[in-house]
mmCIF file of C-alpha atoms in Angstrom:
data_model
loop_
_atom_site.group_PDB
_atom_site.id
_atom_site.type_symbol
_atom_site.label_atom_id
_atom_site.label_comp_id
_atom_site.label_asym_id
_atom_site.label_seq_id
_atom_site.Cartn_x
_atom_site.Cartn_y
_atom_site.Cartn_z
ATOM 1 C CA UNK A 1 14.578 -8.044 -24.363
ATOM 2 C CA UNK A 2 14.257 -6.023 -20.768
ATOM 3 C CA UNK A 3 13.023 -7.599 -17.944
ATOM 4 C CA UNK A 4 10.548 -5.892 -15.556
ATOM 5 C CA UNK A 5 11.423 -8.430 -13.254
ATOM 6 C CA UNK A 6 12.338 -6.973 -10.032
ATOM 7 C CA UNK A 7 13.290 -8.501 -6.534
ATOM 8 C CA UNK A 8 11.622 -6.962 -2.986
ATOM 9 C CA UNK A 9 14.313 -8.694 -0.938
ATOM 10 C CA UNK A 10 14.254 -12.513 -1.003
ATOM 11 C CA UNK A 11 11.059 -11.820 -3.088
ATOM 12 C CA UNK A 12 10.681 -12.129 -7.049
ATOM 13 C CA UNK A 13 7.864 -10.213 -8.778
ATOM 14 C CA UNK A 14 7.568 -10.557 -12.418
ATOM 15 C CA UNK A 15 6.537 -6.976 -12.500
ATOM 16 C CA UNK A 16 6.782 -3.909 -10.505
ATOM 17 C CA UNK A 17 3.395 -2.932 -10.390
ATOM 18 C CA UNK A 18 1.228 -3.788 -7.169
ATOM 19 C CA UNK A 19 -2.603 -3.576 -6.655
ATOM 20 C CA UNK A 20 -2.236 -1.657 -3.801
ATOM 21 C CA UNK A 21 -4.440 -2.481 -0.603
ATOM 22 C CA UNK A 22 -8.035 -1.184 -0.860
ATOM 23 C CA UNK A 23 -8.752 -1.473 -4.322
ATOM 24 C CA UNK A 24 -10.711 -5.083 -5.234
ATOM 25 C CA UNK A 25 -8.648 -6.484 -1.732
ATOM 26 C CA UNK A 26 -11.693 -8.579 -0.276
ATOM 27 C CA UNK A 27 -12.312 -11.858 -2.264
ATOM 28 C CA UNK A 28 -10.193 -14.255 -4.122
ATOM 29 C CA UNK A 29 -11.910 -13.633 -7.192
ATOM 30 C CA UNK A 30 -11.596 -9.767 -7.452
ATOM 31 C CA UNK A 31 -7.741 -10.059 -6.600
ATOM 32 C CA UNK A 32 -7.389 -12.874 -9.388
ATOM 33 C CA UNK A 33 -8.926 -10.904 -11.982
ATOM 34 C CA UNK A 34 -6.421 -8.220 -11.040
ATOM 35 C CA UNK A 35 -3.609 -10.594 -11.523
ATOM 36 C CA UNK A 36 -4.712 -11.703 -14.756
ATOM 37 C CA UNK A 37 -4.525 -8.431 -16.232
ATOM 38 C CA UNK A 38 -0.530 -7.717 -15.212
ATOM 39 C CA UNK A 39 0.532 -7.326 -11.209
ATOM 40 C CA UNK A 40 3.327 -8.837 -10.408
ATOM 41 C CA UNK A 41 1.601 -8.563 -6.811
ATOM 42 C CA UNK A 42 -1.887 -7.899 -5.103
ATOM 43 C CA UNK A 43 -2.573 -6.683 -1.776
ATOM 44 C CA UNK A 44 -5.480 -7.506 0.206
ATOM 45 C CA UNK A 45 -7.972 -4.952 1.645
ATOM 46 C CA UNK A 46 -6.565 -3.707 5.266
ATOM 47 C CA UNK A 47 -8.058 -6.716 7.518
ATOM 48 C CA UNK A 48 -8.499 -6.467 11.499
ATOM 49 C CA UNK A 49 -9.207 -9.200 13.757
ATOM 50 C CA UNK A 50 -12.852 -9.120 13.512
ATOM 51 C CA UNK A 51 -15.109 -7.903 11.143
ATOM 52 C CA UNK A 52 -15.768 -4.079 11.016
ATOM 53 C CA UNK A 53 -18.102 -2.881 9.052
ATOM 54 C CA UNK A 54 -16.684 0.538 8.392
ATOM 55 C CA UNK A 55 -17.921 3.914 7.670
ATOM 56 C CA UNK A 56 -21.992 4.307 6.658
ATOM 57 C CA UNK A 57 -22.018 6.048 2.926
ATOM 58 C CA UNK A 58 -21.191 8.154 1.641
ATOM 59 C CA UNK A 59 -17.568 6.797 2.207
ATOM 60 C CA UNK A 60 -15.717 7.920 -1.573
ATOM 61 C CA UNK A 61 -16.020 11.017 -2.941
ATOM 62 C CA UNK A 62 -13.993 11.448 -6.264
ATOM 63 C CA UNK A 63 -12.684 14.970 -6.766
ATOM 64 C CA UNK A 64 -10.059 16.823 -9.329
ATOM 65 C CA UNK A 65 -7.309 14.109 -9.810
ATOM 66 C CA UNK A 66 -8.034 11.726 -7.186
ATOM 67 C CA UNK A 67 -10.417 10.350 -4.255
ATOM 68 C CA UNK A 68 -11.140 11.222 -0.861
ATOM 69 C CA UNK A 69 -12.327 8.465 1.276
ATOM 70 C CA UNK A 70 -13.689 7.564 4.136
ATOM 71 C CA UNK A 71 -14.409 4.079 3.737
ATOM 72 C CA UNK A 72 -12.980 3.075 7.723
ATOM 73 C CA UNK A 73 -11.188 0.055 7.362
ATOM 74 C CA UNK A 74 -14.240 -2.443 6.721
ATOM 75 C CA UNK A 75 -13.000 -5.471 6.146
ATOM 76 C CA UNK A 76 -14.426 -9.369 6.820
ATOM 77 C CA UNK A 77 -11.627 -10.288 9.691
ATOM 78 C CA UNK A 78 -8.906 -12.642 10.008
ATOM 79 C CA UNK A 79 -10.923 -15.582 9.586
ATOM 80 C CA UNK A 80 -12.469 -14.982 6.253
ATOM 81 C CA UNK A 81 -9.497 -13.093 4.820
ATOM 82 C CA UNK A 82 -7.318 -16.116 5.467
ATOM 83 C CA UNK A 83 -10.024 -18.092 3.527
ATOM 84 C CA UNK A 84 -9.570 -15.824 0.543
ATOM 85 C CA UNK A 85 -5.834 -15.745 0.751
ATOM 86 C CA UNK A 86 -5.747 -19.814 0.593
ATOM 87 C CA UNK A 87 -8.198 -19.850 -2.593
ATOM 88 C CA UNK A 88 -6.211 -17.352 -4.234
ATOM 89 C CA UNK A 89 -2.702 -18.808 -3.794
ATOM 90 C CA UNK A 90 -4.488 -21.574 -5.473
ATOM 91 C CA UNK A 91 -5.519 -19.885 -8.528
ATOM 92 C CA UNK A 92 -2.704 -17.792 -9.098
ATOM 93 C CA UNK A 93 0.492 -19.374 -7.943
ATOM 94 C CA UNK A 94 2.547 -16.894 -10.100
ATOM 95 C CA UNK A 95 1.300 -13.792 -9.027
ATOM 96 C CA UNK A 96 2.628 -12.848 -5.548
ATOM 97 C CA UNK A 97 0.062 -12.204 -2.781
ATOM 98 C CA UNK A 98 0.326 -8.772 0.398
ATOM 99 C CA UNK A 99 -1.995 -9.552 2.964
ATOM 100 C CA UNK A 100 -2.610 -5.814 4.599
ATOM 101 C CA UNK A 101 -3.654 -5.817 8.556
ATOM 102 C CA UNK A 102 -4.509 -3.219 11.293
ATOM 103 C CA UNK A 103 -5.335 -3.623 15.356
ATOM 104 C CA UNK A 104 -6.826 -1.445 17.518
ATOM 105 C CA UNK A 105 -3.878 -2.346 20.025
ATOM 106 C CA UNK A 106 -0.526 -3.406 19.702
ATOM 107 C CA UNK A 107 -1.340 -6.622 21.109
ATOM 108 C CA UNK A 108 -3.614 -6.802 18.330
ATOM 109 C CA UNK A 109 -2.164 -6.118 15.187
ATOM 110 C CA UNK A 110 0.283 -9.272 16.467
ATOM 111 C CA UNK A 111 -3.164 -11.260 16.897
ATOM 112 C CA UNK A 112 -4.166 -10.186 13.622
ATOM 113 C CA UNK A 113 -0.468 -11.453 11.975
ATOM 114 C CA UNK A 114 -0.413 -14.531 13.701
ATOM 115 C CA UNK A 115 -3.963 -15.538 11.742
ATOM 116 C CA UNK A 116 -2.960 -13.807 8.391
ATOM 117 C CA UNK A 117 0.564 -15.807 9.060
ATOM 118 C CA UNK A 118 -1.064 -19.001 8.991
ATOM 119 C CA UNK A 119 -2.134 -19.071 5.303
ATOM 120 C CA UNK A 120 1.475 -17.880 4.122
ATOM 121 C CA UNK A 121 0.581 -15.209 2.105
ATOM 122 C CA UNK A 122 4.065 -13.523 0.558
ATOM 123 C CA UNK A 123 4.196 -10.474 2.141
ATOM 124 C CA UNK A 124 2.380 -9.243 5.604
ATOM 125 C CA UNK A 125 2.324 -5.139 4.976
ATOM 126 C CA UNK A 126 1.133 -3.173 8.384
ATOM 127 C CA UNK A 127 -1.105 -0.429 8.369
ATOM 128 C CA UNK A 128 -0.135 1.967 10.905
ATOM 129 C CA UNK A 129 -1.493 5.126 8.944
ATOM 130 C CA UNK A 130 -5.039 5.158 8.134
ATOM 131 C CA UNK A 131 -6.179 8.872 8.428
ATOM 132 C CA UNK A 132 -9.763 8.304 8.799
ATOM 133 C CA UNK A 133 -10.399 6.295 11.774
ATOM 134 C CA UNK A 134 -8.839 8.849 14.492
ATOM 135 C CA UNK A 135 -12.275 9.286 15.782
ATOM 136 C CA UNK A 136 -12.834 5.904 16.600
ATOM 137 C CA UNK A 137 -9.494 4.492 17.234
ATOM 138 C CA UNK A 138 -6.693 7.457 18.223
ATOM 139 C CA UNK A 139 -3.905 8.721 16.240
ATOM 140 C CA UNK A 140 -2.764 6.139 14.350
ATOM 141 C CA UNK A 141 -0.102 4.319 15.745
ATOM 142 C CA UNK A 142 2.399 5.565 13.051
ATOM 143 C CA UNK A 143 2.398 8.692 15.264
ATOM 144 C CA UNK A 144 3.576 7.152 18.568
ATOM 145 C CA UNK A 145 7.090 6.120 18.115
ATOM 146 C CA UNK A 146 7.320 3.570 20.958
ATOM 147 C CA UNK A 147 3.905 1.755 19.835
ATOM 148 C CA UNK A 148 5.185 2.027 16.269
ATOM 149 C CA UNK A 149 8.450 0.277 17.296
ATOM 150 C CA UNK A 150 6.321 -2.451 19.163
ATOM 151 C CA UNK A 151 4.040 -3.185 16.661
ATOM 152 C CA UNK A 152 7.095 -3.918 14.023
ATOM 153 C CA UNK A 153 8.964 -6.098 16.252
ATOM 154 C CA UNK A 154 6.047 -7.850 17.466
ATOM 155 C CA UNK A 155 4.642 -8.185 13.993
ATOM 156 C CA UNK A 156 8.128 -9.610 12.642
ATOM 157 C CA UNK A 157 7.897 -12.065 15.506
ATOM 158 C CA UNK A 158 4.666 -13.588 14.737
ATOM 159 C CA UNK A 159 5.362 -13.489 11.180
ATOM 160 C CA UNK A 160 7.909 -16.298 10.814
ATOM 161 C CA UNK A 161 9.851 -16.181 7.776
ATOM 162 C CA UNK A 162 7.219 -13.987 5.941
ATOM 163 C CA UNK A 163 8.812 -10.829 5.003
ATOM 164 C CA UNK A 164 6.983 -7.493 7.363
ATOM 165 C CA UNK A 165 6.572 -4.216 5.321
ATOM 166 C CA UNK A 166 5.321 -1.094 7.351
ATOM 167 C CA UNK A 167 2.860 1.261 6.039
ATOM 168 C CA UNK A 168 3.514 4.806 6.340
ATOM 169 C CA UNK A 169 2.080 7.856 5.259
ATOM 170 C CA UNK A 170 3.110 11.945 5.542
ATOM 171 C CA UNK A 171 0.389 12.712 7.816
ATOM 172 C CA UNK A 172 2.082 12.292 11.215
ATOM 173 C CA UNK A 173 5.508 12.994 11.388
ATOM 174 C CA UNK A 174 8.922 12.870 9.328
ATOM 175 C CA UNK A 175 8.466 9.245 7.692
ATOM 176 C CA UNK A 176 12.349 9.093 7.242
ATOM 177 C CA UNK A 177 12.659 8.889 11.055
ATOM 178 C CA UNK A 178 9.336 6.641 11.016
ATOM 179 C CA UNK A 179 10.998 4.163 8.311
ATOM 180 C CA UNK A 180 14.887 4.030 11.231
ATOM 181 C CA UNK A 181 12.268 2.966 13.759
ATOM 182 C CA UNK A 182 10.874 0.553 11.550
ATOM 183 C CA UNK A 183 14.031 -0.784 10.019
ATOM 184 C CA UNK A 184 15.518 -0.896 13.701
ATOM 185 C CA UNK A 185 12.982 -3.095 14.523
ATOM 186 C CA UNK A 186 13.134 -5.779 12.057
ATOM 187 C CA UNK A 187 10.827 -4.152 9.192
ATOM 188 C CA UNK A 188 11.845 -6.129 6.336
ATOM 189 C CA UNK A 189 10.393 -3.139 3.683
ATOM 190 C CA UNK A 190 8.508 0.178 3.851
ATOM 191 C CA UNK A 191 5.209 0.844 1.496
ATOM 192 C CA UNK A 192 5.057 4.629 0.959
ATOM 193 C CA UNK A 193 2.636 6.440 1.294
ATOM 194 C CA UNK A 194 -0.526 5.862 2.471
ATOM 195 C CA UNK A 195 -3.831 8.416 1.495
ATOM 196 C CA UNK A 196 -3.242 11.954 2.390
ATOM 197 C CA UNK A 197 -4.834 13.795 4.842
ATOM 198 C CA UNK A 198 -7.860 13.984 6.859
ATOM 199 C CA UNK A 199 -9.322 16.132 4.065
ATOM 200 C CA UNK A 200 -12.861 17.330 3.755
ATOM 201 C CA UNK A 201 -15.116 19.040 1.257
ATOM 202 C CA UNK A 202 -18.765 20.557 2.208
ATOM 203 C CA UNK A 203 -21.860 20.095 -0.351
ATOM 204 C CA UNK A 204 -22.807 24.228 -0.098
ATOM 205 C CA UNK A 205 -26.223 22.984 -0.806
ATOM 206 C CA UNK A 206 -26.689 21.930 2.555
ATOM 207 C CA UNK A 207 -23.863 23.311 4.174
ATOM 208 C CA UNK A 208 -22.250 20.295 5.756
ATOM 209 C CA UNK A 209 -19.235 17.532 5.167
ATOM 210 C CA UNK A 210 -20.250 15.483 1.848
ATOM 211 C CA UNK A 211 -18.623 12.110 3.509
ATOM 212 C CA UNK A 212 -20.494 10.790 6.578
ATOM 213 C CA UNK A 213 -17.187 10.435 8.031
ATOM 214 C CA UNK A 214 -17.332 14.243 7.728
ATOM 215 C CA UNK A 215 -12.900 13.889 7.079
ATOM 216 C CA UNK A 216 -11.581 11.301 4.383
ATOM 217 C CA UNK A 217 -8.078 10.254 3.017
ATOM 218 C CA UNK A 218 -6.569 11.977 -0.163
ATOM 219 C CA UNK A 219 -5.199 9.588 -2.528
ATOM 220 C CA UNK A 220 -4.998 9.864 -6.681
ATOM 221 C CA UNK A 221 -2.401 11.551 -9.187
ATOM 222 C CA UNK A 222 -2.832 14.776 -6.861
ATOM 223 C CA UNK A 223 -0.443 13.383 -4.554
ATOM 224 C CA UNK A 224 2.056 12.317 -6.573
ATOM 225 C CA UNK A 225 4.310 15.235 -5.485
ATOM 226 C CA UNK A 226 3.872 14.285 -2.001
ATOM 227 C CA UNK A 227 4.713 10.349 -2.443
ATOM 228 C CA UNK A 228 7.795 10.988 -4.676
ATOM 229 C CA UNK A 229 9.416 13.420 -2.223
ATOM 230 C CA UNK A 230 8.481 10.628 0.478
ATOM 231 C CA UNK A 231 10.357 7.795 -1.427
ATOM 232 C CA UNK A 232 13.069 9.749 -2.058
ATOM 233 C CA UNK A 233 13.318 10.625 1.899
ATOM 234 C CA UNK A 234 12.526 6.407 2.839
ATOM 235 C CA UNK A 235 15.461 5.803 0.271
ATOM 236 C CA UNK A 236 17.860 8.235 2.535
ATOM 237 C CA UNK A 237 16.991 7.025 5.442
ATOM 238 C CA UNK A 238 17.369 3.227 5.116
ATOM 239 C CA UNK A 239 18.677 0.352 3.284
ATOM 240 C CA UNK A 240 15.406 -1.642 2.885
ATOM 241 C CA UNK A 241 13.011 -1.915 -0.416
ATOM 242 C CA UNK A 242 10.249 0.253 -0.533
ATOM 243 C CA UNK A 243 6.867 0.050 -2.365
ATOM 244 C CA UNK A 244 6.037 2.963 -3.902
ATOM 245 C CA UNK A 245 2.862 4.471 -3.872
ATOM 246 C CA UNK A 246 0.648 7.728 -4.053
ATOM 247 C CA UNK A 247 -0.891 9.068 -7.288
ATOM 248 C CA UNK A 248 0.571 6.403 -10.245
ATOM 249 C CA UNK A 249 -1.732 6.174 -12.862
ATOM 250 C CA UNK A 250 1.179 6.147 -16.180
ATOM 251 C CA UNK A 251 4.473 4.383 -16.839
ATOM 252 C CA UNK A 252 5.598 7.939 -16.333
ATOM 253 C CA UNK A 253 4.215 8.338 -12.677
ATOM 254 C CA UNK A 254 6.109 5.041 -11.722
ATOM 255 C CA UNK A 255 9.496 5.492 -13.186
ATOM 256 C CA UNK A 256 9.322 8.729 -10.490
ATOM 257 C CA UNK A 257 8.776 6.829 -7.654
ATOM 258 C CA UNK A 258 11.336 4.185 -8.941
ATOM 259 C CA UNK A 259 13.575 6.705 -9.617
ATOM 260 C CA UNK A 260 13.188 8.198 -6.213
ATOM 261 C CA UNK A 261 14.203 4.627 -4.827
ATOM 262 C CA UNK A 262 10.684 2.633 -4.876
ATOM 263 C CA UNK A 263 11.496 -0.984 -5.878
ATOM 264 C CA UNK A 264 8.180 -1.814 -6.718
ATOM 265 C CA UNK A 265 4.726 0.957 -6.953
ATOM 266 C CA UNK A 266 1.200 0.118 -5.937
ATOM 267 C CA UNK A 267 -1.263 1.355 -8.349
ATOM 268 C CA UNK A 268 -4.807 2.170 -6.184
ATOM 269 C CA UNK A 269 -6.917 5.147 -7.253
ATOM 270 C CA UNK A 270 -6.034 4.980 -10.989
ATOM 271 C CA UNK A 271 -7.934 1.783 -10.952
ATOM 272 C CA UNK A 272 -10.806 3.452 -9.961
ATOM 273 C CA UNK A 273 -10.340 6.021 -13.117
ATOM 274 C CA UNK A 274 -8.749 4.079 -15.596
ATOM 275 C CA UNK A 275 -9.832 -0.031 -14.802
ATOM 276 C CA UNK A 276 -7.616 -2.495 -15.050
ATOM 277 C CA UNK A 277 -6.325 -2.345 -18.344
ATOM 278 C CA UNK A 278 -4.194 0.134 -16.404
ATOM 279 C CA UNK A 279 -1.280 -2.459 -15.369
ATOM 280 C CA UNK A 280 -0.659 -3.427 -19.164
ATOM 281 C CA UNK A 281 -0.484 0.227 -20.401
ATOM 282 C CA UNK A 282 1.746 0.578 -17.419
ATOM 283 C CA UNK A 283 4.210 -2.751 -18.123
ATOM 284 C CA UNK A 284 4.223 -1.825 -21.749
ATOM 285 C CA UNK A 285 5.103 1.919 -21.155
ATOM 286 C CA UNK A 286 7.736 0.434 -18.573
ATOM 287 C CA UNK A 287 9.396 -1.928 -21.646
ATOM 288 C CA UNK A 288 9.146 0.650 -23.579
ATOM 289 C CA UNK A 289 11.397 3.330 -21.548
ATOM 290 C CA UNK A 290 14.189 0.321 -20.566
ATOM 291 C CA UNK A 291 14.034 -0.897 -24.613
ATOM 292 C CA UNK A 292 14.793 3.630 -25.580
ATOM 293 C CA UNK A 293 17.340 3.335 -23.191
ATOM 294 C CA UNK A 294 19.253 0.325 -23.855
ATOM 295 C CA UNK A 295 18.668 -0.888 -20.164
ATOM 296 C CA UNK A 296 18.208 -4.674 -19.288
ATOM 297 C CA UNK A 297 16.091 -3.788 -16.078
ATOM 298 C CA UNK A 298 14.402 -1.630 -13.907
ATOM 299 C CA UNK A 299 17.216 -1.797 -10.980
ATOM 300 C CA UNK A 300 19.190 0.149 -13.287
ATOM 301 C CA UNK A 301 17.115 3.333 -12.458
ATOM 302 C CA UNK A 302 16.153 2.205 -8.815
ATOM 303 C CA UNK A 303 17.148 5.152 -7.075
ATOM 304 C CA UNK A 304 19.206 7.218 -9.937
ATOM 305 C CA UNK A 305 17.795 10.540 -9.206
ATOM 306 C CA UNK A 306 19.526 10.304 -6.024
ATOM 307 C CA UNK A 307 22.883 10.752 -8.405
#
């Protein structure tokens, strides 16, 4: 029988598919219900060193084939997010855990991976990218090259032996030459993309921005386009694993972004459409496609459309 097995460096996942950060990321319980119903691995909600209560509502606004959102990286800090970490690793020892982080400096986001480091989640994934805080916090730091070099080697330092993926997104730059600096600076994987945008959309009843926020992030099978073309760019530029996401919500969507050179794909916004039965129909449309073709595993289509 195929395996969707499938390896993220010295990482084994016993699927491809990742809840990807922002989606049910806050408790122990929410992220453990995920697991049960098929990700190989779950990624926390974004988490900062204190807690930040984000965006007043309306923060999500779901529109044609996707959401735009505004949410602003609320999140319960270090503290509490380590808390949930522990109690899940307890509960679900088989299911690999991403513990997602941001800092308003680049002194912080090492602050910020030194606490998340300390209850050993699998993975520590940066968030350099978030389109929706720019009012509050600057361009994010994805946009800077110097700060984004910093923040990756600093991160890598205070990460020990747990394996550093950087967050990128379209939005600021040409990612390949975001994902050298990265790599060049001891990223041990890039996740690809993050939402789309700032976009906005204006209630003509009143004549103003529906999201508080007045600007959100784009994310949903509307970007799909966007996030395969940005794998397939990551793949070009360097030799490290990337987690694919933007817009999967079929077996069909994923195999793209695998075959673009994603190792593993988050699933987000489908979630949000479909539930969770999602990540089954997902696995079983992945067997399916690797039993048709007589293929043993998904790293025999890792990157093939790049011939």
């Amino acid at each position: 029988m195929p395996s969707l097995a499938v390896r993220l460096g010295l990482l084994r996942l016993e699927s491809p598919l990742v809840l990807a950060s922002g989606i049910l990321g806050v408790s122990a319980s929410s992220l453990a219900l995920v697991a049960s119903r098929g990700a190989g691995a779950v990624t926390t909600k974004s988490c900062g060193l204190d807690p930040r209560a984000g965006h007043p509502g309306p923060t999500v606004l779901p529109v044609t084939e996707g959401l735009l959102n505004a949410v602003g990286l609320s999140n319960p800090g270090a503290d509490a997010m380590c808390e949930e970490i522990r109690e899940f690793k307890s509960r679900c020892p088989t299911t690999l855990l991403f513990a997602s982080l941001f800092g308003r400096t680049v002194e912080e986001f090492g602050e910020v991976a030194a606490h998340l480091a300390a209850a050993e989640p699998d993975l520590l994934e940066v968030n350099v990218s978030c389109p929706n805080v720019s009012s509050e916090l600057g361009l994010p730091f994805e946009a800077k090259s110097k700060e984004l070099a910093a923040i990756t080697a600093l991160v890598k330092k205070k990460a020990g032996d747990i394996p550093v993926a950087l967050k990128l997104s379209i939005n600021w730059g040409p990612i390949g030459e975001q994902a050298r600096i990265c790599a060049e600076n001891g990223a041990d994987l890039i996740t690809a993309i993050n939402t789309v945008g700032p976009g906005m959309l204006i209630d003509t009843n009143v004549m103003r921005p529906v999201l508080s926020n007045q600007v959100g992030g784009l994310s949903g099978p509307c970007i799909l386009p966007l996030a395969v073309r940005a794998i397939w760019e990551v793949r070009r530029s360097v030799d490290l694993p990337i987690i694919g996401l933007g817009g999967v919500a079929s077996s069909e969507d994923a195999l793209q972004l695998i075959m673009a050179g994603a190792t593993a794909v988050g699933i987000g916004t489908a979630v949000y459409h479909q539930g969770l039965d999602l990540f089954e129909r997902v696995n079983q449309g992945l067997l399916r496609f690797l039993a048709e073709k007589g293929l043993e595993d998904l790293s025999e289509v890792c990157g093939a459309a790049h011939g």
